Amino acid sequence: MSARDFNGVPPLRVQRLSLSQSLALLSAGNPPFGALGYGTPHDLAWMPTVNARVLSQAGAMADVWHASERIESGTTGVVRWRCDGHWMLGAIDLDEATEKVGLAALAQRAYRDLFESLAQTGCAHLLRVWNYLPQINADGGGLERYRQFNLGRQQAFVDAGQAAFEGAPAACALGIHQGALCIRFLAGRIAPLPVENPRQVSAYRYPPTYGPRSPTFSRAALAEIGGGDVALFISGTASIVGHETVHPGDVLAQTQETLRNLGAVIAAANERATTRFDLAALDCVVYVRHVADAPIVRRVLEETLGPEAHTVSHAVYLEADICRQDLLVEIEAHAVASGSLRA
């Protein structure tokens, strides 16, 4: 299927809703395709949650996805998935204590099953991945746990013949304080268009000082999602210029730098499509290492974008560790705009 061939393909749609609004869809007889929950109950099969403390005043929220009504649910190895034949949402939860293997092996197994689930459903292309791992910055027997995760993740990409470098999907990796390795993903039948940030070295080209295997993700990805719309998926973005952290210890300056990086990614994406994405019109998730820093981050967003900006009013704030110990804040986002990808 080509990127322009959407005849008969159900458009993919997303809404950021409160928990009560999300549950109201079910009571109204309009079950969604699936959702990613923030602070939501753990017993909703169609809404796998992120096991991180919500700091937003609005409380529990969810990104609710809509596709066609012909939804099939299934499992492939450790992957739980929902698929309508064109789009797929998947979830993985693996506890190291239960599985009794190290994080590198656990990540490799998780991604091996993930790629098998893509093959089984025919939704062969990852659009976006969310990774959450306990104690991301802790020592894992001589190697930081994030670096262990990168070992297993990249090896699974290589083993499956997936793009581990240029062409890798948009993704984030955050540290939760406890619980299982959690992976959530969105996939489809058409490959997305990767986008890089001209201010940064591509993550998959980081030098060996950041670990024996580089992180496997692109800075963002563009995907046509039907109905004349394009989705922009922005990976976890932080205060990094080139490949180095800037403004260590200064959450205000790190937030400002992060917004500059987000602006650069959006500008690069707009060059690859006829859309006009805007920094002020994102659905973002803001991860802060220290709870006390959340008001500072929120103030920077308000002062930069305006308090009424969609990005500000709809932001979800979560307590989470960032992939580098000297990073205090990270922002990931998505947006949808009318248009098409440029040939």
mmCIF file of C-alpha atoms in Angstrom:
data_model
loop_
_atom_site.group_PDB
_atom_site.id
_atom_site.type_symbol
_atom_site.label_atom_id
_atom_site.label_comp_id
_atom_site.label_asym_id
_atom_site.label_seq_id
_atom_site.Cartn_x
_atom_site.Cartn_y
_atom_site.Cartn_z
ATOM 1 C CA MET A 1 0.000 0.000 0.000
ATOM 2 C CA SER A 2 1.397 3.379 -0.945
ATOM 3 C CA ALA A 3 1.369 6.429 1.309
ATOM 4 C CA ARG A 4 -1.323 7.962 -0.897
ATOM 5 C CA ASP A 5 -3.624 4.907 -1.131
ATOM 6 C CA PHE A 6 -6.204 5.430 1.621
ATOM 7 C CA ASN A 7 -9.297 4.179 -0.208
ATOM 8 C CA GLY A 8 -11.212 2.049 2.283
ATOM 9 C CA VAL A 9 -8.754 2.706 5.088
ATOM 10 C CA PRO A 10 -10.419 3.995 8.264
ATOM 11 C CA PRO A 11 -8.927 7.322 9.348
ATOM 12 C CA LEU A 12 -7.010 7.224 12.612
ATOM 13 C CA ARG A 13 -8.041 9.852 15.140
ATOM 14 C CA VAL A 14 -6.857 10.795 18.630
ATOM 15 C CA GLN A 15 -8.379 12.797 21.482
ATOM 16 C CA ARG A 16 -6.869 13.801 24.821
ATOM 17 C CA LEU A 17 -9.651 13.251 27.351
ATOM 18 C CA SER A 18 -10.135 13.065 31.091
ATOM 19 C CA LEU A 19 -10.733 9.647 32.589
ATOM 20 C CA SER A 20 -14.441 10.385 33.038
ATOM 21 C CA GLN A 21 -14.761 11.533 29.421
ATOM 22 C CA SER A 22 -12.973 8.385 28.252
ATOM 23 C CA LEU A 23 -15.250 6.099 30.244
ATOM 24 C CA ALA A 24 -18.301 8.009 28.982
ATOM 25 C CA LEU A 25 -17.474 6.820 25.463
ATOM 26 C CA LEU A 26 -18.102 3.257 26.611
ATOM 27 C CA SER A 27 -21.366 4.032 28.362
ATOM 28 C CA ALA A 28 -22.540 5.885 25.250
ATOM 29 C CA GLY A 29 -21.921 2.802 23.140
ATOM 30 C CA ASN A 30 -18.915 4.241 21.332
ATOM 31 C CA PRO A 31 -16.025 2.001 22.370
ATOM 32 C CA PRO A 32 -12.719 3.480 21.220
ATOM 33 C CA PHE A 33 -10.032 1.647 19.326
ATOM 34 C CA GLY A 34 -7.759 1.968 22.337
ATOM 35 C CA ALA A 35 -6.028 4.440 24.609
ATOM 36 C CA LEU A 36 -2.884 5.224 26.539
ATOM 37 C CA GLY A 37 -3.752 6.232 30.071
ATOM 38 C CA TYR A 38 -1.939 8.503 32.521
ATOM 39 C CA GLY A 39 -2.909 7.798 36.114
ATOM 40 C CA THR A 40 -5.834 5.647 34.945
ATOM 41 C CA PRO A 41 -6.933 2.315 36.491
ATOM 42 C CA HIS A 42 -4.851 -0.741 35.682
ATOM 43 C CA ASP A 43 -7.844 -2.987 34.935
ATOM 44 C CA LEU A 44 -8.993 -1.404 31.659
ATOM 45 C CA ALA A 45 -7.793 -3.751 28.926
ATOM 46 C CA TRP A 46 -8.358 -1.180 26.169
ATOM 47 C CA MET A 47 -6.464 1.520 28.091
ATOM 48 C CA PRO A 48 -3.033 0.346 29.290
ATOM 49 C CA THR A 49 -1.712 2.898 31.749
ATOM 50 C CA VAL A 50 1.642 4.528 32.404
ATOM 51 C CA ASN A 51 2.832 3.650 35.898
ATOM 52 C CA ALA A 52 3.970 7.151 36.837
ATOM 53 C CA ARG A 53 2.618 9.752 39.236
ATOM 54 C CA VAL A 54 0.412 12.372 37.563
ATOM 55 C CA LEU A 55 1.315 15.926 38.556
ATOM 56 C CA SER A 56 -1.282 17.739 36.441
ATOM 57 C CA GLN A 57 -4.089 19.516 38.251
ATOM 58 C CA ALA A 58 -6.636 17.840 35.966
ATOM 59 C CA GLY A 59 -5.702 14.387 37.299
ATOM 60 C CA ALA A 60 -5.998 11.193 35.272
ATOM 61 C CA MET A 61 -6.017 11.673 31.499
ATOM 62 C CA ALA A 62 -5.878 9.504 28.394
ATOM 63 C CA ASP A 63 -4.965 9.740 24.742
ATOM 64 C CA VAL A 64 -7.908 7.943 23.157
ATOM 65 C CA TRP A 65 -7.517 6.567 19.642
ATOM 66 C CA HIS A 66 -10.354 5.941 17.197
ATOM 67 C CA ALA A 67 -10.222 3.807 14.062
ATOM 68 C CA SER A 68 -12.844 1.488 12.563
ATOM 69 C CA GLU A 69 -15.388 -0.485 14.575
ATOM 70 C CA ARG A 70 -14.023 -3.845 13.396
ATOM 71 C CA ILE A 71 -11.629 -4.255 16.300
ATOM 72 C CA GLU A 72 -9.893 -7.542 16.987
ATOM 73 C CA SER A 73 -8.023 -8.180 20.214
ATOM 74 C CA GLY A 74 -5.288 -10.745 20.614
ATOM 75 C CA THR A 75 -1.945 -11.723 22.091
ATOM 76 C CA THR A 76 1.363 -12.570 20.460
ATOM 77 C CA GLY A 77 3.860 -13.848 22.987
ATOM 78 C CA VAL A 78 3.968 -11.161 25.680
ATOM 79 C CA VAL A 79 2.190 -8.561 23.496
ATOM 80 C CA ARG A 80 -1.449 -7.634 24.018
ATOM 81 C CA TRP A 81 -2.843 -5.879 20.961
ATOM 82 C CA ARG A 82 -5.917 -4.359 19.356
ATOM 83 C CA CYS A 83 -6.133 -4.116 15.570
ATOM 84 C CA ASP A 84 -8.725 -3.140 12.968
ATOM 85 C CA GLY A 85 -6.727 -4.504 10.035
ATOM 86 C CA HIS A 86 -5.100 -1.154 9.239
ATOM 87 C CA TRP A 87 -3.999 0.258 12.606
ATOM 88 C CA MET A 88 -2.691 -1.460 15.704
ATOM 89 C CA LEU A 89 -2.149 -0.538 19.350
ATOM 90 C CA GLY A 90 -0.057 -2.818 21.538
ATOM 91 C CA ALA A 91 1.095 -3.149 25.137
ATOM 92 C CA ILE A 92 3.788 -5.155 26.908
ATOM 93 C CA ASP A 93 4.381 -5.484 30.657
ATOM 94 C CA LEU A 94 7.282 -7.645 31.811
ATOM 95 C CA ASP A 95 8.488 -7.887 35.411
ATOM 96 C CA GLU A 96 12.188 -8.653 35.808
ATOM 97 C CA ALA A 97 11.629 -10.295 39.187
ATOM 98 C CA THR A 98 9.087 -12.670 37.677
ATOM 99 C CA GLU A 99 10.941 -13.331 34.435
ATOM 100 C CA LYS A 100 14.287 -13.725 36.265
ATOM 101 C CA VAL A 101 16.404 -12.298 33.436
ATOM 102 C CA GLY A 102 18.347 -9.047 33.075
ATOM 103 C CA LEU A 103 16.973 -5.938 31.459
ATOM 104 C CA ALA A 104 18.875 -6.361 28.173
ATOM 105 C CA ALA A 105 17.461 -9.854 27.670
ATOM 106 C CA LEU A 106 14.020 -8.686 28.771
ATOM 107 C CA ALA A 107 14.011 -5.787 26.296
ATOM 108 C CA GLN A 108 15.199 -8.063 23.494
ATOM 109 C CA ARG A 109 12.421 -10.549 24.228
ATOM 110 C CA ALA A 110 9.786 -7.819 24.422
ATOM 111 C CA TYR A 111 10.767 -6.323 21.077
ATOM 112 C CA ARG A 112 11.096 -9.753 19.454
ATOM 113 C CA ASP A 113 7.475 -10.462 20.340
ATOM 114 C CA LEU A 114 6.498 -6.942 19.305
ATOM 115 C CA PHE A 115 7.847 -7.499 15.805
ATOM 116 C CA GLU A 116 6.139 -10.886 15.659
ATOM 117 C CA SER A 117 2.832 -9.197 16.513
ATOM 118 C CA LEU A 118 3.347 -6.724 13.654
ATOM 119 C CA ALA A 119 3.862 -9.601 11.244
ATOM 120 C CA GLN A 120 0.821 -11.445 12.573
ATOM 121 C CA THR A 121 -1.547 -8.491 12.149
ATOM 122 C CA GLY A 122 -0.054 -7.127 8.930
ATOM 123 C CA CYS A 123 0.543 -3.729 10.535
ATOM 124 C CA ALA A 124 4.216 -3.990 9.769
ATOM 125 C CA HIS A 125 5.360 -0.424 10.494
ATOM 126 C CA LEU A 126 5.922 1.120 13.908
ATOM 127 C CA LEU A 127 4.693 4.706 14.090
ATOM 128 C CA ARG A 128 5.399 5.466 17.740
ATOM 129 C CA VAL A 129 6.772 3.619 20.793
ATOM 130 C CA TRP A 130 6.610 4.538 24.479
ATOM 131 C CA ASN A 131 9.076 2.766 26.809
ATOM 132 C CA TYR A 132 8.972 2.917 30.604
ATOM 133 C CA LEU A 133 11.543 1.057 32.678
ATOM 134 C CA PRO A 134 12.083 0.924 36.419
ATOM 135 C CA GLN A 135 15.144 2.721 37.800
ATOM 136 C CA ILE A 136 16.408 3.836 34.395
ATOM 137 C CA ASN A 137 19.555 5.511 35.749
ATOM 138 C CA ALA A 138 20.508 2.811 38.257
ATOM 139 C CA ASP A 139 23.567 0.607 37.894
ATOM 140 C CA GLY A 140 22.785 -2.752 36.362
ATOM 141 C CA GLY A 141 25.910 -4.638 37.298
ATOM 142 C CA GLY A 142 28.495 -2.348 35.748
ATOM 143 C CA LEU A 143 26.259 -0.870 33.039
ATOM 144 C CA GLU A 144 23.512 1.713 33.523
ATOM 145 C CA ARG A 145 20.066 0.188 33.105
ATOM 146 C CA TYR A 146 19.137 2.508 30.228
ATOM 147 C CA ARG A 147 22.221 1.314 28.383
ATOM 148 C CA GLN A 148 21.243 -2.281 29.099
ATOM 149 C CA PHE A 149 17.805 -1.551 27.655
ATOM 150 C CA ASN A 150 19.394 -0.059 24.529
ATOM 151 C CA LEU A 151 21.466 -3.234 24.073
ATOM 152 C CA GLY A 152 18.416 -5.472 24.023
ATOM 153 C CA ARG A 153 16.213 -3.115 22.029
ATOM 154 C CA GLN A 154 18.707 -2.552 19.228
ATOM 155 C CA GLN A 155 19.570 -6.249 18.993
ATOM 156 C CA ALA A 156 15.897 -7.095 18.543
ATOM 157 C CA PHE A 157 15.619 -4.521 15.739
ATOM 158 C CA VAL A 158 18.669 -6.019 14.012
ATOM 159 C CA ASP A 159 17.462 -9.608 14.471
ATOM 160 C CA ALA A 160 14.058 -8.735 12.984
ATOM 161 C CA GLY A 161 15.546 -6.879 10.018
ATOM 162 C CA GLN A 162 13.952 -3.647 11.233
ATOM 163 C CA ALA A 163 15.481 -0.178 10.787
ATOM 164 C CA ALA A 164 17.663 0.248 13.867
ATOM 165 C CA PHE A 165 19.310 3.445 12.642
ATOM 166 C CA GLU A 166 17.965 5.725 9.911
ATOM 167 C CA GLY A 167 14.249 5.051 9.659
ATOM 168 C CA ALA A 168 13.806 3.979 13.291
ATOM 169 C CA PRO A 169 10.422 4.923 14.793
ATOM 170 C CA ALA A 170 9.700 7.870 17.054
ATOM 171 C CA ALA A 171 10.022 6.826 20.689
ATOM 172 C CA CYS A 172 10.688 7.846 24.262
ATOM 173 C CA ALA A 173 12.221 5.990 27.218
ATOM 174 C CA LEU A 174 11.504 7.166 30.750
ATOM 175 C CA GLY A 175 12.262 5.863 34.185
ATOM 176 C CA ILE A 176 9.489 4.829 36.539
ATOM 177 C CA HIS A 177 10.207 4.248 40.208
ATOM 178 C CA GLN A 178 8.838 0.715 40.407
ATOM 179 C CA GLY A 179 6.891 -1.902 38.505
ATOM 180 C CA ALA A 180 7.440 -3.712 35.238
ATOM 181 C CA LEU A 181 9.115 -2.872 31.957
ATOM 182 C CA CYS A 182 6.245 -1.255 30.059
ATOM 183 C CA ILE A 183 6.173 -0.796 26.287
ATOM 184 C CA ARG A 184 3.262 0.768 24.415
ATOM 185 C CA PHE A 185 3.200 1.144 20.641
ATOM 186 C CA LEU A 186 1.191 2.295 17.658
ATOM 187 C CA ALA A 187 1.659 0.662 14.249
ATOM 188 C CA GLY A 188 0.123 0.719 10.792
ATOM 189 C CA ARG A 189 0.370 -0.680 7.290
ATOM 190 C CA ILE A 190 2.239 2.330 5.857
ATOM 191 C CA ALA A 191 5.747 3.303 6.891
ATOM 192 C CA PRO A 192 6.109 6.721 8.556
ATOM 193 C CA LEU A 193 8.559 9.355 7.408
ATOM 194 C CA PRO A 194 11.351 9.887 9.980
ATOM 195 C CA VAL A 195 12.339 13.431 10.938
ATOM 196 C CA GLU A 196 15.589 14.526 12.591
ATOM 197 C CA ASN A 197 16.520 17.668 14.522
ATOM 198 C CA PRO A 198 19.211 19.804 12.815
ATOM 199 C CA ARG A 199 20.336 21.028 16.256
ATOM 200 C CA GLN A 200 21.117 17.499 17.447
ATOM 201 C CA VAL A 201 23.126 14.460 16.453
ATOM 202 C CA SER A 202 20.694 11.680 15.562
ATOM 203 C CA ALA A 203 20.304 9.465 18.632
ATOM 204 C CA TYR A 204 21.253 6.355 16.660
ATOM 205 C CA ARG A 205 24.554 8.100 15.757
ATOM 206 C CA TYR A 206 25.612 8.885 19.323
ATOM 207 C CA PRO A 207 29.292 8.168 20.088
ATOM 208 C CA PRO A 208 30.225 5.083 22.180
ATOM 209 C CA THR A 209 30.566 7.230 25.312
ATOM 210 C CA TYR A 210 26.779 6.869 25.685
ATOM 211 C CA GLY A 211 26.908 3.096 25.767
ATOM 212 C CA PRO A 212 27.803 0.030 23.693
ATOM 213 C CA ARG A 213 24.588 0.399 21.631
ATOM 214 C CA SER A 214 23.006 3.687 20.617
ATOM 215 C CA PRO A 215 19.336 4.492 21.330
ATOM 216 C CA THR A 216 17.031 3.240 18.573
ATOM 217 C CA PHE A 217 14.688 6.065 17.622
ATOM 218 C CA SER A 218 14.231 9.013 15.288
ATOM 219 C CA ARG A 219 13.578 12.479 16.695
ATOM 220 C CA ALA A 220 10.074 12.451 15.188
ATOM 221 C CA ALA A 221 7.955 10.743 12.565
ATOM 222 C CA LEU A 222 5.264 11.877 10.137
ATOM 223 C CA ALA A 223 2.450 9.576 9.069
ATOM 224 C CA GLU A 224 -0.550 10.055 6.830
ATOM 225 C CA ILE A 225 -3.508 8.761 8.840
ATOM 226 C CA GLY A 226 -6.392 9.082 6.390
ATOM 227 C CA GLY A 227 -9.055 11.715 5.894
ATOM 228 C CA GLY A 228 -6.506 14.137 4.462
ATOM 229 C CA ASP A 229 -4.590 14.392 7.751
ATOM 230 C CA VAL A 230 -0.984 13.897 8.801
ATOM 231 C CA ALA A 231 0.114 12.975 12.318
ATOM 232 C CA LEU A 232 3.366 14.189 13.821
ATOM 233 C CA PHE A 233 4.847 12.011 16.546
ATOM 234 C CA ILE A 234 7.647 13.784 18.438
ATOM 235 C CA SER A 235 10.014 11.613 20.441
ATOM 236 C CA GLY A 236 11.115 12.433 23.951
ATOM 237 C CA THR A 237 12.942 15.755 23.638
ATOM 238 C CA ALA A 238 15.298 17.282 26.193
ATOM 239 C CA SER A 239 18.058 19.853 26.722
ATOM 240 C CA ILE A 240 20.590 18.304 24.328
ATOM 241 C CA VAL A 241 22.523 20.182 21.660
ATOM 242 C CA GLY A 242 24.671 18.096 19.361
ATOM 243 C CA HIS A 243 24.881 15.033 21.570
ATOM 244 C CA GLU A 244 25.691 16.767 24.866
ATOM 245 C CA THR A 245 23.469 17.846 27.736
ATOM 246 C CA VAL A 246 23.362 21.609 28.187
ATOM 247 C CA HIS A 247 22.352 23.606 31.293
ATOM 248 C CA PRO A 248 22.924 20.808 33.844
ATOM 249 C CA GLY A 249 21.203 21.517 37.149
ATOM 250 C CA ASP A 250 19.066 24.369 35.749
ATOM 251 C CA VAL A 251 15.521 23.187 35.075
ATOM 252 C CA LEU A 252 14.387 26.584 33.786
ATOM 253 C CA ALA A 253 17.147 26.773 31.161
ATOM 254 C CA GLN A 254 16.677 23.093 30.287
ATOM 255 C CA THR A 255 12.984 23.672 29.640
ATOM 256 C CA GLN A 256 13.742 26.656 27.418
ATOM 257 C CA GLU A 257 16.307 24.578 25.473
ATOM 258 C CA THR A 258 13.822 21.732 25.157
ATOM 259 C CA LEU A 259 11.283 24.106 23.618
ATOM 260 C CA ARG A 260 13.920 25.297 21.141
ATOM 261 C CA ASN A 261 14.533 21.689 20.167
ATOM 262 C CA LEU A 262 10.819 21.042 19.783
ATOM 263 C CA GLY A 263 10.557 24.093 17.554
ATOM 264 C CA ALA A 264 13.431 22.830 15.403
ATOM 265 C CA VAL A 265 11.827 19.400 15.020
ATOM 266 C CA ILE A 266 8.492 20.959 14.054
ATOM 267 C CA ALA A 267 10.189 23.182 11.476
ATOM 268 C CA ALA A 268 11.945 20.139 10.000
ATOM 269 C CA ALA A 269 8.643 18.250 9.886
ATOM 270 C CA ASN A 270 6.871 21.125 8.140
ATOM 271 C CA GLU A 271 9.500 20.973 5.404
ATOM 272 C CA ARG A 272 8.574 17.342 4.731
ATOM 273 C CA ALA A 273 4.812 17.865 4.442
ATOM 274 C CA THR A 274 2.214 20.381 3.314
ATOM 275 C CA THR A 275 1.005 20.663 6.917
ATOM 276 C CA ARG A 276 1.686 23.541 9.307
ATOM 277 C CA PHE A 277 2.392 22.109 12.729
ATOM 278 C CA ASP A 278 2.813 24.632 15.532
ATOM 279 C CA LEU A 279 4.674 24.477 18.846
ATOM 280 C CA ALA A 280 1.638 26.013 20.550
ATOM 281 C CA ALA A 281 -0.760 23.333 19.254
ATOM 282 C CA LEU A 282 0.635 20.046 20.575
ATOM 283 C CA ASP A 283 -0.702 17.359 22.873
ATOM 284 C CA CYS A 284 2.402 16.897 24.979
ATOM 285 C CA VAL A 285 3.489 14.837 27.956
ATOM 286 C CA VAL A 286 5.954 16.616 30.223
ATOM 287 C CA TYR A 287 8.174 14.390 32.348
ATOM 288 C CA VAL A 288 9.918 15.999 35.322
ATOM 289 C CA ARG A 289 12.524 14.313 37.485
ATOM 290 C CA HIS A 290 11.726 16.328 40.611
ATOM 291 C CA VAL A 291 8.124 17.085 41.598
ATOM 292 C CA ALA A 292 9.111 20.531 42.866
ATOM 293 C CA ASP A 293 10.268 21.482 39.342
ATOM 294 C CA ALA A 294 6.842 21.016 37.721
ATOM 295 C CA PRO A 295 5.609 24.569 38.466
ATOM 296 C CA ILE A 296 8.817 26.011 36.989
ATOM 297 C CA VAL A 297 8.420 23.983 33.811
ATOM 298 C CA ARG A 298 4.760 24.964 33.559
ATOM 299 C CA ARG A 299 5.645 28.641 33.981
ATOM 300 C CA VAL A 300 8.234 28.473 31.171
ATOM 301 C CA LEU A 301 5.641 26.944 28.843
ATOM 302 C CA GLU A 302 3.099 29.607 29.742
ATOM 303 C CA GLU A 303 5.565 32.467 29.306
ATOM 304 C CA THR A 304 6.842 31.095 25.989
ATOM 305 C CA LEU A 305 3.578 29.982 24.380
ATOM 306 C CA GLY A 306 0.910 31.874 26.287
ATOM 307 C CA PRO A 307 -1.330 30.441 29.021
ATOM 308 C CA GLU A 308 -4.191 29.793 26.584
ATOM 309 C CA ALA A 309 -2.078 27.797 24.108
ATOM 310 C CA HIS A 310 -3.309 24.263 23.481
ATOM 311 C CA THR A 311 0.121 22.873 24.339
ATOM 312 C CA VAL A 312 -0.089 24.515 27.768
ATOM 313 C CA SER A 313 -3.735 23.832 28.596
ATOM 314 C CA HIS A 314 -3.696 20.179 27.487
ATOM 315 C CA ALA A 315 -0.273 19.140 28.813
ATOM 316 C CA VAL A 316 0.002 16.066 31.029
ATOM 317 C CA TYR A 317 2.740 16.256 33.677
ATOM 318 C CA LEU A 318 4.268 13.053 35.030
ATOM 319 C CA GLU A 319 6.980 12.357 37.582
ATOM 320 C CA ALA A 320 9.652 10.298 35.832
ATOM 321 C CA ASP A 321 13.397 9.931 35.586
ATOM 322 C CA ILE A 322 14.988 11.022 32.307
ATOM 323 C CA CYS A 323 17.394 8.812 30.368
ATOM 324 C CA ARG A 324 20.423 10.862 31.485
ATOM 325 C CA GLN A 325 21.029 11.666 35.131
ATOM 326 C CA ASP A 326 21.825 15.312 34.325
ATOM 327 C CA LEU A 327 18.517 15.881 32.511
ATOM 328 C CA LEU A 328 15.662 17.265 34.597
ATOM 329 C CA VAL A 329 12.822 17.524 32.074
ATOM 330 C CA GLU A 330 11.714 15.824 28.863
ATOM 331 C CA ILE A 331 8.755 16.530 26.596
ATOM 332 C CA GLU A 332 7.173 14.271 24.001
ATOM 333 C CA ALA A 333 4.162 15.139 21.885
ATOM 334 C CA HIS A 334 1.838 14.405 19.020
ATOM 335 C CA ALA A 335 -0.278 16.584 16.749
ATOM 336 C CA VAL A 336 -2.564 16.143 13.752
ATOM 337 C CA ALA A 337 -2.946 18.631 10.890
ATOM 338 C CA SER A 338 -4.515 18.584 7.450
ATOM 339 C CA GLY A 339 -2.169 18.018 4.529
ATOM 340 C CA SER A 340 -0.019 15.330 2.984
ATOM 341 C CA LEU A 341 3.591 14.203 2.902
ATOM 342 C CA ARG A 342 5.791 15.720 0.235
ATOM 343 C CA ALA A 343 6.993 13.339 -2.441
#
